[in-house]
Coordinates of C-alpha atoms in Angstrom, one line a residue:
V621 CA 46.8 86.9 154.1
S622 CA 50.0 88.7 152.7
S623 CA 50.8 90.4 149.4
C624 CA 54.1 91.7 147.8
S625 CA 54.4 95.0 145.9
N626 CA 55.5 94.6 142.2
S627 CA 57.8 97.3 142.7
E628 CA 60.2 94.9 144.3
Y629 CA 60.4 93.1 140.7
S630 CA 60.8 96.3 138.8
L631 CA 63.5 96.8 136.2
D632 CA 65.2 99.5 138.3
N633 CA 65.5 97.1 141.4
L634 CA 66.7 93.9 139.5
V635 CA 69.2 95.5 137.1
P636 CA 71.2 98.6 138.3
G637 CA 70.1 101.7 136.0
Q638 CA 74.0 102.0 134.5
F639 CA 73.1 98.6 132.8
H640 CA 69.9 99.4 131.0
R641 CA 71.7 100.8 128.1
I642 CA 75.3 100.5 127.3
A643 CA 77.3 101.5 124.2
Y644 CA 80.6 100.3 122.5
F645 CA 82.4 99.9 119.5
K646 CA 81.9 96.4 117.7
N647 CA 85.2 96.9 116.0
S648 CA 86.9 97.9 119.2
G649 CA 90.7 97.4 119.7
K650 CA 93.4 97.5 117.0
N651 CA 92.3 97.7 113.3
S652 CA 94.7 97.8 110.7
L653 CA 94.0 99.8 107.5
S654 CA 96.3 99.8 104.2
L655 CA 95.5 102.4 101.8
S656 CA 97.1 103.9 98.7
T657 CA 97.6 107.6 97.9
V658 CA 95.2 107.1 94.6
Q659 CA 92.2 106.3 96.9
I660 CA 90.6 110.0 97.2
N661 CA 88.3 110.4 100.1
Y662 CA 88.5 106.9 101.4
Q663 CA 85.5 106.2 103.5
D664 CA 85.6 103.7 106.5
S665 CA 82.6 102.6 108.7
L666 CA 82.6 102.2 112.4
T667 CA 79.9 100.2 114.0
I668 CA 78.6 101.3 117.3
I669 CA 76.3 99.1 119.4
K670 CA 73.7 99.9 122.1
A671 CA 73.1 97.0 124.4
G672 CA 71.8 96.9 128.1
S673 CA 68.6 95.5 129.8
D674 CA 66.1 97.8 128.5
P675 CA 66.3 98.2 124.5
S676 CA 63.4 100.6 124.3
L677 CA 65.6 103.4 125.9
T678 CA 67.3 105.9 123.7
A679 CA 70.8 106.8 124.1
D680 CA 73.6 109.5 123.2
V681 CA 76.9 109.0 122.6
K682 CA 79.9 110.7 121.3
V683 CA 83.0 109.6 119.2
Q684 CA 86.1 111.7 120.5
V685 CA 89.6 111.5 118.9
M686 CA 92.1 110.9 121.5
T687 CA 95.0 113.3 121.9
Q688 CA 98.6 112.5 121.3
A689 CA 99.1 112.4 125.1
E690 CA 96.4 110.0 125.8
V691 CA 97.8 107.8 123.0
D692 CA 101.1 107.9 124.4
S693 CA 99.6 106.9 128.0
V694 CA 97.4 104.4 126.7
Y695 CA 99.6 102.7 123.8
S696 CA 103.0 104.1 123.1
N697 CA 104.3 103.9 126.6
V698 CA 102.9 100.5 127.2
E699 CA 103.9 98.9 123.9
G700 CA 107.2 100.8 123.2
I701 CA 105.5 101.8 119.8
D702 CA 105.8 105.4 118.5
Y703 CA 102.1 105.6 117.5
K704 CA 101.5 109.1 115.9
V705 CA 98.0 110.7 115.6
V706 CA 97.0 111.6 112.2
P707 CA 96.9 115.4 111.5
E708 CA 93.2 116.8 111.8
D709 CA 92.9 117.8 107.9
A710 CA 93.6 114.1 107.4
Y711 CA 90.1 113.0 108.3
S712 CA 86.5 114.2 108.9
F713 CA 83.2 112.5 110.1
D714 CA 80.5 112.6 107.6
N715 CA 77.7 113.2 110.0
G716 CA 79.3 114.5 113.0
Q717 CA 80.8 112.8 115.9
E718 CA 77.4 112.4 118.0
V719 CA 75.4 109.2 117.6
I720 CA 71.9 109.4 118.8
F721 CA 70.0 105.9 119.4
G722 CA 66.3 105.9 119.1
K723 CA 64.0 103.5 120.8
N724 CA 65.0 100.0 120.0
E725 CA 67.7 100.8 117.7
T726 CA 70.6 98.7 118.6
G727 CA 73.4 99.5 116.0
K728 CA 74.5 102.7 114.1
Y729 CA 77.3 103.2 111.5
M730 CA 79.7 106.0 111.7
T731 CA 81.5 107.2 108.4
V732 CA 84.9 108.5 108.5
T733 CA 86.4 110.1 105.4
I734 CA 90.1 109.6 105.2
D735 CA 92.7 111.7 103.1
P736 CA 95.6 109.2 102.3
V737 CA 97.9 111.8 100.7
K738 CA 98.1 113.7 103.8
I739 CA 98.8 110.9 106.0
Y740 CA 101.4 109.7 103.4
Q741 CA 103.2 112.9 103.7
Q742 CA 103.4 112.3 107.4
I743 CA 104.6 108.8 107.1
K744 CA 107.6 110.0 104.6
E745 CA 108.7 112.7 107.4
N746 CA 108.2 109.9 110.2
P747 CA 109.0 106.6 108.6
D748 CA 109.7 104.9 111.9
A749 CA 106.2 105.8 113.6
K750 CA 102.9 104.2 113.1
F751 CA 100.0 106.6 112.3
V752 CA 96.8 106.1 114.0
L753 CA 93.3 107.7 114.2
P754 CA 92.5 106.8 117.7
L755 CA 88.7 107.0 118.8
Q756 CA 87.1 106.7 122.0
L757 CA 83.3 106.5 122.9
V758 CA 82.0 108.8 125.8
S759 CA 78.6 109.8 126.8
E760 CA 77.2 112.4 129.6
K761 CA 74.4 110.3 130.6
D762 CA 74.9 106.8 129.2
S763 CA 77.0 103.8 130.1
I764 CA 79.9 102.9 127.9
N765 CA 81.6 99.5 128.1
S766 CA 85.2 100.5 129.3
D767 CA 86.6 97.2 127.6
L768 CA 85.1 98.0 124.3
D769 CA 85.3 101.8 124.3
K770 CA 88.5 102.6 122.1
C771 CA 89.2 102.0 118.5
L772 CA 92.7 102.3 117.4
L773 CA 92.7 102.6 113.3
I774 CA 96.5 102.1 112.5
I775 CA 96.7 103.5 108.9
D776 CA 99.5 102.5 106.5
V777 CA 99.8 104.5 103.1
K778 CA 101.5 103.2 100.0
S779 CA 102.3 105.3 97.0
P780 CA 102.3 104.2 93.3
S781 CA 105.9 105.0 91.9
I782 CA 107.1 105.4 88.3
A783 CA 110.4 104.2 87.4
F784 CA 112.6 103.6 84.3
G785 CA 112.7 99.9 83.5
D786 CA 116.5 100.2 82.4
E787 CA 118.7 102.5 84.1
S788 CA 121.5 102.1 81.3
L789 CA 120.6 102.5 77.8
S790 CA 122.6 102.8 74.4
G791 CA 122.1 103.3 70.9
Q792 CA 124.4 104.0 67.7
M793 CA 123.6 106.4 64.9
I794 CA 123.7 104.7 61.6
Y795 CA 121.0 106.5 59.6
K796 CA 119.9 110.2 59.5
S797 CA 117.6 109.6 62.8
L798 CA 117.9 107.1 65.6
D799 CA 114.7 105.8 67.6
V800 CA 115.4 104.6 71.1
G801 CA 112.6 102.9 73.5
I802 CA 112.7 103.9 77.2
P803 CA 110.8 101.4 79.3
L804 CA 108.9 102.7 82.2
T805 CA 107.1 100.8 84.9
L806 CA 104.3 101.6 87.4
N807 CA 105.0 100.2 90.7
N808 CA 103.1 99.5 94.1
L809 CA 99.6 99.2 92.2
T810 CA 97.9 96.1 91.0
V811 CA 95.3 97.8 88.7
N812 CA 96.0 101.2 86.7
E813 CA 92.7 102.9 86.4
W814 CA 93.8 106.0 84.8
D815 CA 95.2 107.7 81.8
F816 CA 98.0 110.0 82.7
T817 CA 101.3 111.6 81.8
C818 CA 104.7 111.9 82.9
S819 CA 107.2 114.5 82.7
L820 CA 110.9 114.9 82.7
D821 CA 113.2 117.3 84.6
E822 CA 116.0 118.6 82.3
S823 CA 117.3 121.3 84.5
Q824 CA 120.4 119.2 85.7
N825 CA 121.4 117.5 82.7
T826 CA 124.9 119.2 82.6
Q827 CA 125.5 118.5 86.2
L828 CA 124.5 114.9 85.6
V829 CA 126.6 114.3 82.7
A830 CA 129.7 115.6 84.5
G831 CA 128.8 113.4 87.4
Y832 CA 128.5 110.4 85.3
N833 CA 131.7 110.8 83.6
S834 CA 133.5 111.6 87.0
F835 CA 132.2 108.2 88.3
H836 CA 132.6 106.0 85.3
G837 CA 135.7 107.5 84.1
T838 CA 134.4 108.6 80.6
S839 CA 134.4 112.0 78.7
Y840 CA 130.9 111.8 77.0
E841 CA 129.5 114.9 75.9
P842 CA 126.0 116.3 76.4
L843 CA 123.6 115.2 74.0
P844 CA 122.9 118.9 72.1
E845 CA 119.5 120.6 72.7
G846 CA 117.4 120.4 69.8
S847 CA 119.0 117.2 68.8
Y848 CA 116.5 115.0 70.0
T849 CA 112.4 114.8 70.9
I850 CA 110.8 112.6 73.4
S851 CA 107.4 111.3 72.9
D852 CA 104.8 108.6 74.3
L853 CA 105.8 109.9 78.1
D854 CA 102.4 108.5 79.2
F855 CA 100.3 105.6 80.4
K856 CA 97.2 104.4 79.5
K857 CA 94.4 102.9 81.8
G858 CA 94.8 99.3 82.3
S859 CA 98.8 99.2 81.7
L860 CA 101.3 98.9 84.4
A861 CA 104.4 99.5 81.9
D862 CA 105.0 101.7 78.9
T863 CA 107.8 102.6 76.6
A864 CA 108.5 106.3 75.7
K865 CA 110.4 106.9 72.6
I866 CA 113.4 109.3 71.8
T867 CA 114.2 110.3 68.4
I868 CA 117.6 111.6 67.7
D869 CA 118.6 113.9 64.6
R870 CA 122.0 113.2 63.4
A871 CA 122.3 116.7 61.8
Y872 CA 123.0 118.2 65.0
L873 CA 126.0 115.6 66.0
Q874 CA 129.6 115.6 65.3
N875 CA 131.1 112.5 63.5
D876 CA 133.1 110.1 65.9
H877 CA 131.6 111.8 69.1
T878 CA 129.8 109.9 71.9
Y879 CA 127.2 111.9 73.7
L880 CA 125.1 111.3 77.1
L881 CA 121.5 112.0 77.8
P882 CA 120.5 112.0 81.3
L883 CA 116.6 111.2 81.8
K884 CA 115.2 112.1 85.2
L885 CA 111.3 112.1 86.1
A886 CA 109.9 115.1 87.3
G887 CA 106.3 113.8 88.2
T888 CA 103.1 112.8 86.5
S889 CA 99.8 114.5 85.7
M890 CA 98.4 112.6 88.8
G891 CA 100.0 115.3 91.2
D892 CA 100.6 114.1 94.8
Q893 CA 98.7 110.9 94.2
M894 CA 101.9 109.2 92.5
E895 CA 105.5 109.4 93.0
V896 CA 108.5 109.2 90.5
S897 CA 111.9 107.5 91.0
T898 CA 114.6 110.1 91.9
T899 CA 117.1 107.7 90.1
P900 CA 118.0 108.8 86.5
A901 CA 118.4 106.7 83.6
Y902 CA 121.4 107.4 81.1
L903 CA 121.3 107.1 77.5
V904 CA 124.6 106.6 75.6
V905 CA 124.7 107.7 72.0
S906 CA 127.7 107.0 69.7
N907 CA 128.0 108.8 66.1
P908 CA 130.7 107.0 64.2
E909 CA 131.5 108.6 60.8
Y910 CA 130.6 105.3 58.9
G911 CA 127.8 103.3 60.4
I912 CA 128.1 99.5 59.8
V913 CA 125.2 97.1 59.7
Y914 CA 125.7 93.6 59.6
P915 CA 122.6 91.6 58.2
D916 CA 121.2 88.5 59.2
R917 CA 122.4 86.3 56.4
S918 CA 121.0 82.9 58.0
Q919 CA 118.2 82.8 55.3
W920 CA 120.0 83.8 52.3
K921 CA 120.3 81.6 49.4
V922 CA 123.1 81.5 46.7
L923 CA 121.5 81.6 43.1
F924 CA 124.8 81.8 41.3
C925 CA 128.3 81.9 41.8
N926 CA 130.9 82.2 39.1
N927 CA 134.1 81.6 41.3
D928 CA 134.1 80.3 44.9
N929 CA 137.9 80.7 45.1
K930 CA 138.7 77.1 45.8
M931 CA 142.3 76.7 46.5
N932 CA 144.2 73.6 45.0
G933 CA 140.5 72.2 44.0
T934 CA 140.4 71.0 47.7
T935 CA 140.3 73.4 50.4
S936 CA 138.7 76.6 51.1
D937 CA 140.2 80.4 51.9
N938 CA 136.6 81.1 53.4
A939 CA 136.1 83.5 50.5
G940 CA 133.2 81.9 49.0
P941 CA 129.7 82.6 49.0
Y942 CA 129.1 80.5 52.0
A943 CA 131.7 82.0 54.4

């Protein structure tokens, strides 16, 4: 009679200890993330899996941010792509970087909060680079799947931008005042969720007028300060376009002179979350001594005519009421 010990078939003998619990990123590898500067405190979730032969075991792992030297070694130098690690103040881990699995827990979420504005500032300074948040799983006592231990978040950030819908505008003084509409457009955004205002930079108006005249061979005068007011420089929630209004008072202008008003955006009440175009628009205002208005006569009807200036009774000299 012979017998065998159950110890021969224990988990430790059948499966090596390093396979009892193994952690890895579910979304390992490269992950692209497209953000906008208007997304304040954007949150992204990472899924960490605990697998292995014994699900009843606990596990303790940590998510590390790889250094620039490590990213260069693993990614940049291999692929020939300039990956840049995002600055430390552009992200945070909501519940720390340590992930502890209890018994029979097989998955955990880790939330990362990202500041798109700080990353966008880096993108503007280094437009040829790709900015990344490179993460790696490590543990002092538990096994990590070396094929699934890295997660490279490749982050691209766009900024909504305000621009003039028409960069060349004109108007003619006929009455005591003149209203001119200035179209504005909101770009790089599909939905506008805010009410906000725009501001103008008038500090360089004299230089801009001189530059315009030099380039176009004109001799326009700067529109005098105090002769105009600008209103409705704002966007309403839900709108991607707006029309500002400039009202010009003729009392400040000289007859038979032509004036130029440069319009340059300075910023918005959204601060760093929105950009403005640096290209100015120009409004040309002419002020003739006698303004002439040609009315639309297509709907006029002749009620009475005592002389149509017919010549010889057969031909017309185009001086009649129907001319």
